Coordinates of C-alpha atoms in Angstrom, one line a residue:
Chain U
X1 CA -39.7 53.5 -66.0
X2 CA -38.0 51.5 -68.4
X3 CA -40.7 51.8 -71.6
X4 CA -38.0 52.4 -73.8
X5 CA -37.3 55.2 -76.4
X6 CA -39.1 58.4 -76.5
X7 CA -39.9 59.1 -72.2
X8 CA -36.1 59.0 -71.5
X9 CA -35.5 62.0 -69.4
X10 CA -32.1 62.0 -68.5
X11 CA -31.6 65.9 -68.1
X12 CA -34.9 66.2 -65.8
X13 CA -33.5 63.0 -63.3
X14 CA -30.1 64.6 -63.3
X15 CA -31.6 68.4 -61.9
X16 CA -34.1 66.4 -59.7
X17 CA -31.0 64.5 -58.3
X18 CA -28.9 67.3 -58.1
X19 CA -31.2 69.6 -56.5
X20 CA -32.5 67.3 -54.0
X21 CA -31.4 69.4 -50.7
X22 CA -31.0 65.8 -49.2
X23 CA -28.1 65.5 -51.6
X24 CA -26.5 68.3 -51.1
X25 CA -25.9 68.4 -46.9
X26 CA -25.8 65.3 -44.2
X27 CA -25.3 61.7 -44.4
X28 CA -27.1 61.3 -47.9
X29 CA -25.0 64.2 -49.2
X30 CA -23.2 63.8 -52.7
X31 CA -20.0 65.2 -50.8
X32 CA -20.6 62.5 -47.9
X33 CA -21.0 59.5 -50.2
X34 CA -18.2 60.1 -52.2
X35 CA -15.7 60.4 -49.2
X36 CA -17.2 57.2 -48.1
X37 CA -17.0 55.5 -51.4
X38 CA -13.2 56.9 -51.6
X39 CA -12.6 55.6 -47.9
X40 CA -13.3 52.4 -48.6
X41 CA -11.7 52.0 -51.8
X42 CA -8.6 53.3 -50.6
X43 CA -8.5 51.1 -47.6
X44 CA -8.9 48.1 -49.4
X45 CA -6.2 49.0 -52.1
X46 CA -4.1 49.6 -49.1
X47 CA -4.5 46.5 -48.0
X48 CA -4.2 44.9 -50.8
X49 CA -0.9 46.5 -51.7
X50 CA 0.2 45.0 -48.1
X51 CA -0.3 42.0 -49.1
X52 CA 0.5 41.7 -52.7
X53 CA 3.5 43.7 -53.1
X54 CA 6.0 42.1 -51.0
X55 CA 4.8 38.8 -52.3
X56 CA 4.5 39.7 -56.1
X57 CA 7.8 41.5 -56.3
X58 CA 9.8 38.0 -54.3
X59 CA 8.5 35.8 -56.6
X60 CA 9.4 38.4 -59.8
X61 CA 13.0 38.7 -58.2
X62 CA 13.6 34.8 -57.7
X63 CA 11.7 33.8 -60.5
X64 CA 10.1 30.9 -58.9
X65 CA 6.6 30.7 -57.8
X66 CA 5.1 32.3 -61.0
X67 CA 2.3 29.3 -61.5
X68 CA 1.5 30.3 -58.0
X69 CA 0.5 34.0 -59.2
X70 CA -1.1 32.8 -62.9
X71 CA -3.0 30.0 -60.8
X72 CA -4.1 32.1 -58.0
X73 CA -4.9 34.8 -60.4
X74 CA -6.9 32.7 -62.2
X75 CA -9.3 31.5 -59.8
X76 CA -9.7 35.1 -58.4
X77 CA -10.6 36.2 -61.9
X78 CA -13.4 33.2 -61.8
X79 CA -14.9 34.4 -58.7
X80 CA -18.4 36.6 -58.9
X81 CA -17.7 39.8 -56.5
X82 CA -20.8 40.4 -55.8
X83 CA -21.4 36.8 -54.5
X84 CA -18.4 36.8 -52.6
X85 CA -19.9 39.9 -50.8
X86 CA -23.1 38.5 -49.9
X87 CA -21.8 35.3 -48.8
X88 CA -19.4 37.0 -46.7
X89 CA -22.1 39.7 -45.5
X90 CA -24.3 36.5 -44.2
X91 CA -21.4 35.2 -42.3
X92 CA -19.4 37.5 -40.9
X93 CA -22.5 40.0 -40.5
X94 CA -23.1 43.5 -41.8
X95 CA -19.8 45.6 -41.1
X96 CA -16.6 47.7 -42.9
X97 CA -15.1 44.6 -42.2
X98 CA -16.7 41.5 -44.3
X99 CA -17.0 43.8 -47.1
X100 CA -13.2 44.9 -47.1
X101 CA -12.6 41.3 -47.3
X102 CA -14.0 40.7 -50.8
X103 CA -12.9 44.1 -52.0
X104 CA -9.3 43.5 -50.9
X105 CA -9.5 39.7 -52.9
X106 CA -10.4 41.7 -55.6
X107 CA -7.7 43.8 -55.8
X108 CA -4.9 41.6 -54.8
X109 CA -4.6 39.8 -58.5
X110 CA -3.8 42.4 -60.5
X111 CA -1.5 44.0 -57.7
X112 CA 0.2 40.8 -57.4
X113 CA 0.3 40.3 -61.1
X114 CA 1.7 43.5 -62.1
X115 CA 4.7 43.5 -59.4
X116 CA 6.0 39.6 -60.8
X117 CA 5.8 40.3 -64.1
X118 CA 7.2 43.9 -63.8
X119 CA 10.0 42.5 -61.9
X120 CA 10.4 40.0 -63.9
X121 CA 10.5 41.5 -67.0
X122 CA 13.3 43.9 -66.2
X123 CA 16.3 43.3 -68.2
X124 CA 18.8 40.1 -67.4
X125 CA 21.9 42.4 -68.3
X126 CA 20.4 44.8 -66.7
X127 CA 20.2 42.8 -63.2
X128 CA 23.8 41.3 -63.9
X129 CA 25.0 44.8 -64.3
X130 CA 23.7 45.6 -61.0
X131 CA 24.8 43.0 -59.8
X132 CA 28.3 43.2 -61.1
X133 CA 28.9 46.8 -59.5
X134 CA 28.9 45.4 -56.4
X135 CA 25.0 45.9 -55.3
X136 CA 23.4 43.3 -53.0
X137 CA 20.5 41.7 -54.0
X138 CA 18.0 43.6 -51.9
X139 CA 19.7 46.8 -53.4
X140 CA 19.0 45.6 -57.4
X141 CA 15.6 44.8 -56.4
X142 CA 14.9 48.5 -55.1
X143 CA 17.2 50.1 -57.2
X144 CA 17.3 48.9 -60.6
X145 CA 14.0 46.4 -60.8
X146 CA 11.2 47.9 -59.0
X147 CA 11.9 51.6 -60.9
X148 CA 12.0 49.3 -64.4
X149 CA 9.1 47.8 -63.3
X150 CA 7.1 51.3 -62.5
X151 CA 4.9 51.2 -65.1
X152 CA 3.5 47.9 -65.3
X153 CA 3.3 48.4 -61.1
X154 CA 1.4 51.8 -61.7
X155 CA -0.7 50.3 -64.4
X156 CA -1.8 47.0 -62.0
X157 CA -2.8 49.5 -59.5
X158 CA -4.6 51.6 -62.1
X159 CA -7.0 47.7 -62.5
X160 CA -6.9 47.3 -59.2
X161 CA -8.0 51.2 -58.0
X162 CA -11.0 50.9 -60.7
X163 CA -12.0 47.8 -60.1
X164 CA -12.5 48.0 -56.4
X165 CA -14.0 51.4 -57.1
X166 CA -17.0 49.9 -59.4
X167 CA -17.1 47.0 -56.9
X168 CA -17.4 49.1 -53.7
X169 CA -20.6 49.8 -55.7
X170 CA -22.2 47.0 -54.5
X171 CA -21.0 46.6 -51.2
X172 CA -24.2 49.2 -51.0
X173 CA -26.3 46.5 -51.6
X174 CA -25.2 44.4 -48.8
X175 CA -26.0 47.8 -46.5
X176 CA -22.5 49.7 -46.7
X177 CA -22.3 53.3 -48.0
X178 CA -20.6 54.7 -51.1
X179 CA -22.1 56.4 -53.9
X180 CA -23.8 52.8 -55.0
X181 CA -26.3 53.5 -52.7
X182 CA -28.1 55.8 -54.8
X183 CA -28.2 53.2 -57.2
X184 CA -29.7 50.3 -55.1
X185 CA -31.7 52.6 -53.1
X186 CA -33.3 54.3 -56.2
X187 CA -33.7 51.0 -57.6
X188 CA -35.5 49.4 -54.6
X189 CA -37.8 52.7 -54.5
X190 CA -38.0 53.3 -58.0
X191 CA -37.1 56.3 -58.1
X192 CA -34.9 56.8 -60.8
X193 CA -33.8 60.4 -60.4
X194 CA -31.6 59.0 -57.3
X195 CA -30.3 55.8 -60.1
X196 CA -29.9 57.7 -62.7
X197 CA -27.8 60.6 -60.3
X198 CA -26.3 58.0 -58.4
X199 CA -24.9 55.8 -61.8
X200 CA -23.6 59.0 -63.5
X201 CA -21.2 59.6 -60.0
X202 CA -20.0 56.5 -60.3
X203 CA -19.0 56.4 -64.2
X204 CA -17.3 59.5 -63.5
X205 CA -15.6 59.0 -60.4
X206 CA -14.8 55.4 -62.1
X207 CA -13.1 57.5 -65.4
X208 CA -11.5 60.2 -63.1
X209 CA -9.7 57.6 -61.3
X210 CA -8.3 55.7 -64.8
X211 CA -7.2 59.4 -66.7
X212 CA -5.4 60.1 -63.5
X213 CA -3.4 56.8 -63.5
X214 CA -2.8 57.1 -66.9
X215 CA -1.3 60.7 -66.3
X216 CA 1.0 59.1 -63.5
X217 CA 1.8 56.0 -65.4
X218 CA 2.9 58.8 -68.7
X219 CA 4.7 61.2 -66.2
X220 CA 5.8 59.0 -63.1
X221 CA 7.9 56.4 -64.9
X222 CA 11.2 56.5 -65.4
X223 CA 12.7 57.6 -68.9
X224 CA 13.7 54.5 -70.4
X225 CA 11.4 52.6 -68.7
X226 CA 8.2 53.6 -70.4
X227 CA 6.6 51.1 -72.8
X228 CA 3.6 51.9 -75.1
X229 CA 1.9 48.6 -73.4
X230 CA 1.1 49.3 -70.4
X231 CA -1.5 52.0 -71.7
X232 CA -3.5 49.1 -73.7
X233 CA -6.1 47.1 -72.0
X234 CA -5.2 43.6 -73.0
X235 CA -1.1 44.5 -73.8
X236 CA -0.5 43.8 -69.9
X237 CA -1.6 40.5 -68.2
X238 CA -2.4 42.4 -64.7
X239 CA -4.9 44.4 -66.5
X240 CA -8.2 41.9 -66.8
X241 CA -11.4 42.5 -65.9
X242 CA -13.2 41.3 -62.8
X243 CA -14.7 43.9 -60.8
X244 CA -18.3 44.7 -61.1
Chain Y
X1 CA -25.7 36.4 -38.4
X2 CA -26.6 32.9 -39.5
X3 CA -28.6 31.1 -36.3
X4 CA -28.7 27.6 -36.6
X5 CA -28.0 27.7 -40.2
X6 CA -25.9 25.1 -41.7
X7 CA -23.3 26.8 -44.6
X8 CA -24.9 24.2 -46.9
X9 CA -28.1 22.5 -47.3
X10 CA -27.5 19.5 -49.4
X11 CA -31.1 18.8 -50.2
X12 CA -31.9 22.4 -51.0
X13 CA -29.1 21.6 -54.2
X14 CA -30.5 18.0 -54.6
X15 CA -34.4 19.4 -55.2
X16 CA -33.3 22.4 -57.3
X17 CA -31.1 20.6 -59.6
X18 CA -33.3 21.6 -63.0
X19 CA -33.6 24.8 -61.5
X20 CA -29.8 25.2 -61.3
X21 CA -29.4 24.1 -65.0
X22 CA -32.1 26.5 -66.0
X23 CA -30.2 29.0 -64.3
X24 CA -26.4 28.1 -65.9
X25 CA -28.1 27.5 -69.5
X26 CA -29.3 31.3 -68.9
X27 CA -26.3 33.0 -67.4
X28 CA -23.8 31.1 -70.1
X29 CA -26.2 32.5 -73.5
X30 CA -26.1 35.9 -71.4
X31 CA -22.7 36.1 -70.7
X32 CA -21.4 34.3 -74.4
X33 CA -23.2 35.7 -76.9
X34 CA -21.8 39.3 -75.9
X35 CA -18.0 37.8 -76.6
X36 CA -19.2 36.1 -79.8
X37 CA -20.9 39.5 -80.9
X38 CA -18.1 41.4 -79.6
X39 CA -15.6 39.0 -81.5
X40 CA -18.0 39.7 -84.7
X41 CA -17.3 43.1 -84.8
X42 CA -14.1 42.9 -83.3
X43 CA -12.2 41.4 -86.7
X44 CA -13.5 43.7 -89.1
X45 CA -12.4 46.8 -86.4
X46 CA -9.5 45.4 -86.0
X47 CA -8.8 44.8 -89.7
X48 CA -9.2 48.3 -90.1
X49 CA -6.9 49.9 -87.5
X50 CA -4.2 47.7 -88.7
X51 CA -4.5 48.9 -92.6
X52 CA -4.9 52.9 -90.9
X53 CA -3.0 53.1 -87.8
X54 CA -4.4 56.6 -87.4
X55 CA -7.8 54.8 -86.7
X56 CA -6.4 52.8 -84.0
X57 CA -5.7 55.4 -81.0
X58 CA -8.8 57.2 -80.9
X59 CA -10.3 54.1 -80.7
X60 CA -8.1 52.1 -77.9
X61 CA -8.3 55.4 -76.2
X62 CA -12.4 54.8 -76.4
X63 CA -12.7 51.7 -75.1
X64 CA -9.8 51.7 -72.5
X65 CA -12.7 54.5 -71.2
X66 CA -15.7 52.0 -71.7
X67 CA -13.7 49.4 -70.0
X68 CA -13.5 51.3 -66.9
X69 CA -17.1 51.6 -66.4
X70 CA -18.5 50.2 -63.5
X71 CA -21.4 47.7 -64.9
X72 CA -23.4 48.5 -62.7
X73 CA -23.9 51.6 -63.2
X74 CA -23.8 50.8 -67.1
X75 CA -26.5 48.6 -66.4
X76 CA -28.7 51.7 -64.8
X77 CA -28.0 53.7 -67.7
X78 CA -29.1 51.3 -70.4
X79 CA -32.2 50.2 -68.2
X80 CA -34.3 53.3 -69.4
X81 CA -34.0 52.4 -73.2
X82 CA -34.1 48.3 -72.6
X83 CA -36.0 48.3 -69.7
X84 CA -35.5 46.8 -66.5
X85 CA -35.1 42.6 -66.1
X86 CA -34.3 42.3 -69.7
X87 CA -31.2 40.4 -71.5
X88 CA -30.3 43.3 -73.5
X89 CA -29.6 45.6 -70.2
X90 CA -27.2 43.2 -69.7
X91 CA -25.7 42.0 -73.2
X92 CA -25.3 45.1 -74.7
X93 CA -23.0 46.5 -72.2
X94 CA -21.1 43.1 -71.9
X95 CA -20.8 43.1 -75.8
X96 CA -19.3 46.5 -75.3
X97 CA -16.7 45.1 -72.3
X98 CA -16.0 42.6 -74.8
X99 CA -15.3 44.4 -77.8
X100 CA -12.9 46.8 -75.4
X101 CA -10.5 43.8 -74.8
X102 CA -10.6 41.9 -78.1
X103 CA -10.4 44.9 -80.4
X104 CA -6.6 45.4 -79.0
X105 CA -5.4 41.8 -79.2
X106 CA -6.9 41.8 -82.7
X107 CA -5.0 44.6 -83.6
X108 CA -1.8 43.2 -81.4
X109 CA -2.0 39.6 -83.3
X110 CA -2.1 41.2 -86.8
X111 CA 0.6 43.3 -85.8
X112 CA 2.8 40.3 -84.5
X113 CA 2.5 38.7 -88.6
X114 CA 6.4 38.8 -89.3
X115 CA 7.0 40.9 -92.5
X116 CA 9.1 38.2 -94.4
X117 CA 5.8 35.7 -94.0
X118 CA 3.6 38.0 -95.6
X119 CA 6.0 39.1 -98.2
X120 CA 6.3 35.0 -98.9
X121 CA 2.8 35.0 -99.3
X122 CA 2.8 37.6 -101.4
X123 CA 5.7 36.0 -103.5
X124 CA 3.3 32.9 -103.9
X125 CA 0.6 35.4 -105.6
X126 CA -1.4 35.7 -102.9
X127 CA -3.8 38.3 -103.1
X128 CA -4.8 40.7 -100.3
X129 CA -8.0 38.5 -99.2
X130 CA -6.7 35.4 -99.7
X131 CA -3.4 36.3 -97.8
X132 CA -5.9 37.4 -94.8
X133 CA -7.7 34.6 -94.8
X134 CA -5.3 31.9 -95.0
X135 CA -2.0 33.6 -93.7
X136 CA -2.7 37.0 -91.4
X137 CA -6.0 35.5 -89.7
X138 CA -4.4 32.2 -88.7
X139 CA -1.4 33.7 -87.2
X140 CA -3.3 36.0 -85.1
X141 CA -5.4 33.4 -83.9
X142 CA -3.4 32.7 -80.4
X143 CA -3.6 36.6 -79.6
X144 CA -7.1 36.3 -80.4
X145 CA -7.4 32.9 -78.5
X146 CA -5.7 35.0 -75.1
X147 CA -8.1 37.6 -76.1
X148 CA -11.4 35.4 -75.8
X149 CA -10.3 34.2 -72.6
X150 CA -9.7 37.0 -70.8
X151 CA -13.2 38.5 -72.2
X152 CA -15.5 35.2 -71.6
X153 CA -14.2 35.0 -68.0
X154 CA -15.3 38.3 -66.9
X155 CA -18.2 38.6 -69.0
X156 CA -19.1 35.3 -66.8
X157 CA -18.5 37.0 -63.7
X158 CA -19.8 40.6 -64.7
X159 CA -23.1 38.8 -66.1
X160 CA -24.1 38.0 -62.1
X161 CA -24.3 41.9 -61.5
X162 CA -27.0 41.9 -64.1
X163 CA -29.1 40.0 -61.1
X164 CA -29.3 43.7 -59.4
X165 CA -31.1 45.0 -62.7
X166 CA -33.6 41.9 -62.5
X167 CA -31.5 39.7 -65.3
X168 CA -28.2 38.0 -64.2
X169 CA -28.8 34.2 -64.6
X170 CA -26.9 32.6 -61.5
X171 CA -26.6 35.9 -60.0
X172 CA -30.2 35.8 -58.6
X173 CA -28.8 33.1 -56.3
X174 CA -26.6 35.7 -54.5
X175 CA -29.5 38.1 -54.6
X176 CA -32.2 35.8 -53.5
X177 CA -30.0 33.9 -50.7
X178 CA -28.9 37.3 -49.5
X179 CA -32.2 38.4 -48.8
X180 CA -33.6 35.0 -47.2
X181 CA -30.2 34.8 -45.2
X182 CA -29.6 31.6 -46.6
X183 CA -25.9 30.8 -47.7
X184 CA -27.0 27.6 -49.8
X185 CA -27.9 29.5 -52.9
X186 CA -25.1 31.8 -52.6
X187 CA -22.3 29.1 -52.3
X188 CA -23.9 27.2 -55.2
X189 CA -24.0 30.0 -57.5
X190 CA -20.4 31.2 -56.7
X191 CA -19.8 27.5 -57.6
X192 CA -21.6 27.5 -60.8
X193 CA -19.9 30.4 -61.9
X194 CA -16.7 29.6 -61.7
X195 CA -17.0 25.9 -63.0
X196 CA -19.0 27.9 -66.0
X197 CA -15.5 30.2 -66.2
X198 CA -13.5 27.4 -65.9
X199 CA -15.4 25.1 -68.5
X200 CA -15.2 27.9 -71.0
X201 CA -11.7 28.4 -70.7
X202 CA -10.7 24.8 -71.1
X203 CA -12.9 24.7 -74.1
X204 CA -10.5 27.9 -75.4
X205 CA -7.7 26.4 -74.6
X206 CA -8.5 23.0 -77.0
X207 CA -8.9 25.7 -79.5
X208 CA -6.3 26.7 -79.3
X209 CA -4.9 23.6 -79.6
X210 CA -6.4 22.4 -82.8
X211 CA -6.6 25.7 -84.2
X212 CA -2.8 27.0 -83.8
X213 CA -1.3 24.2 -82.6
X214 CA 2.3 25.8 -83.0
X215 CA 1.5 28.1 -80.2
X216 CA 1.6 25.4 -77.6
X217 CA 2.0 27.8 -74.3
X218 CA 3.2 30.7 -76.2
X219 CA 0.4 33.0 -75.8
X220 CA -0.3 34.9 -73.4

């Protein structure tokens, strides 16, 4: 592999890949790997979300504490994933465990992010309104700012979901499951049918899961409080890369 | 899973010092010249979606795909045209990441010119190029500024997955320690990393300073 142009044969690895019967029933099963991959994923978005939300949408209400979230955010954004992972892996040993921990690090930024700013951002009169009518504060928090600050929430956990989905990725390195490891499998074999089957899965899954956000962010936001920002890469700070 | 292993070896980081260097000087062209290629074409792109707005949301809509793509996996499906262990496996799709951020602020910071300053400029006799040049380009230079720093940070960090292809500068360390289950390398490169991430974004930062100094804290 890998003599460049001309041998490429994408089509052939694909059918091998796909007609592997290894691949298509049991643990190595394309079926099998994906639920895994989407297990984990979703487990560490949900812990993230824990831990991020309550925080991110505080310090967005009381408006103090936002250095806290652009410095924290920062250093996270700094950090190599897959490093953390292996470092972790050697210390806490092999496990769902020590690789949730990296993944949910990873996806608490942009959670936490998104929920400040959104919060935030909603407007003053707005909150005085709300205020006005007689609504407590926890009531204009859940009532008038979190609903303004849908789509910049929905589009945080849009970063977040793909981000911890190409990172679960690696966790296969370290030994975990997932659709990554037909990637570091076929690469420590050389066999690239398994790579090439296993890369393709993940780009797609990877896509499905941003067109689906971006559906819920178009059709799950509040009239009124739809902006054409949220849907641009670098228009909302919670949406950075980091993930692998 | 670590016997009698302390977290850190000092020495270990005292007799690979050169080493380490060799390593950052690697992983910093790898992980740079991507944003500076990516900033190359970035200008012109953007200069274009902002004269034909029509241009612009096929385009975004592109690259807010390309963006998504797990590297890894991007890596994989380069590796049979560059081959495996080579820079470009890892460059090209970094200069693509790149491109996928800065091509919007571009577009954003061109946008954000207030119509009454180029209309001045034009009242000066200003010609299209020359208003670019020395009234547009300027202007959009702390939304370009915001734009390089978001893009050189995670092509720093995204350059370490390269490693897994055979290329990734300091991410060998986290490959090699994990396979000799020896934290030292691992810690150092995480390390190195960030103080590369961190040293780059000062260094954007003073840019910005000198470069639009009325945008003290303004951007984003």
């Amino acid at each position: 592999m890998g003599e460049g142009g001309g041998a490429v044969n994408w089509l052939g690895w694909l059918h091998d890949f796909f007609t592997d019967p290894a691949h298509r029933s049991g643990p190595d099963s394309v079926l099998n790997r994906l639920l895994e991959h989407l297990a984990f994923s979703a487990e560490a978005l949900a812990l993230a979300a824990l831990i991020a939300l309550p925080l991110g949408l505080l310090i967005g209400y009381w408006g103090r504490g936002m250095f806290l979230v652009t410095a924290l955010t920062g250093v996270a954004r700094a950090l190599p994933t897959l490093g953390l992972v292996t470092l972790t892996v050697l210390l806490a040993g092999v496990g769902d465990a020590a690789v949730l921990v990296p993944l949910t690090a990873l996806a608490v930024p942009p959670l936490l992010v998104a929920a400040a700013e959104g919060v935030r951002g909603t407007d003053p009169d707005t909150r005085d309104a709300a205020r006005g009518i007689g609504l407590t504060h926890p009531q204009t928090l859940f009532q008038v700012c979190v609903p303004a600050a849908l789509p910049t929430l929905l589009a945080g956990f849009r970063t977040a979901a793909v981000q911890v989905i190409a990172t679960a990725t690696v966790a296969a390195y370290v030994g975990q499951g997932g659709l990554g490891r037909y990637v570091i499998d076929g690469l420590a074999t050389r066999n690239f049918a398994t790579t090439a089957g296993g890369a393709l899965l993940v780009v797609l899954l990877a896509v499905a899961v941003q067109l689906l956000f971006s559906l819920l962010i178009r059709y799950a936001s509040p009239r009124g409080a739809r902006t054409g920002l949220v849907d641009d890469p670098a228009g909302s700070p919670a949406l950075l890369k980091e993930s692998v | 899973m670590l016997d009698g292993e302390p977290l850190i070896r000092w020495h270990w980081l005292g007799d690979h010092l050169g080493y380490l260097a060799d390593l950052t000087g690697d992983h910093a062209v790898m992980a740079l010249v991507p944003v500076l290629i990516g900033l190359l074409l970035a200008v012109p792109l953007g200069l274009a979606c902002a004269r034909f707005p029509r241009l612009y949301q096929p385009l975004a809509a592109v690259f807010n795909v390309v963006y998504a793509l797990p590297s890894l996996a991007v890596f994989v499906v380069l590796m049979p045209y560059t081959g495996l262990a080579t820079r470009e496996t890892v460059m090209i799709p970094l200069t693509a990441y790149a491109l996928a951020v800065l091509l919007p602020t571009t577009v954003d910071g061109l946008r954000a010119v207030p119509e009454p300053v180029r209309q001045a400029a034009t009242a000066m006799g200003y010609g299209p190029w020359r208003r670019l040049v020395a009234v547009e380009l300027p202007s959009a230079t702390p939304y370009l500024i915001a734009g390089l720093r978001v893009a050189t940070v995670s092509s720093i960090s995204l350059a370490a997955v390269g490693a897994l292809v055979g290329r990734g500068g300091l991410g060998y360390l986290f490959v090699d320690g994990f396979q000799r289950t020896f934290p030292t390398p691992i810690l150092a490169g995480i390390t190195l990393v960030a103080l590369l991430a961190l040293a780059t974004d000062l260094l954007l930062v003073a840019a910005r300073r000198v470069l639009a100094p009325w945008a003290k804290g303004a951007a984003r």
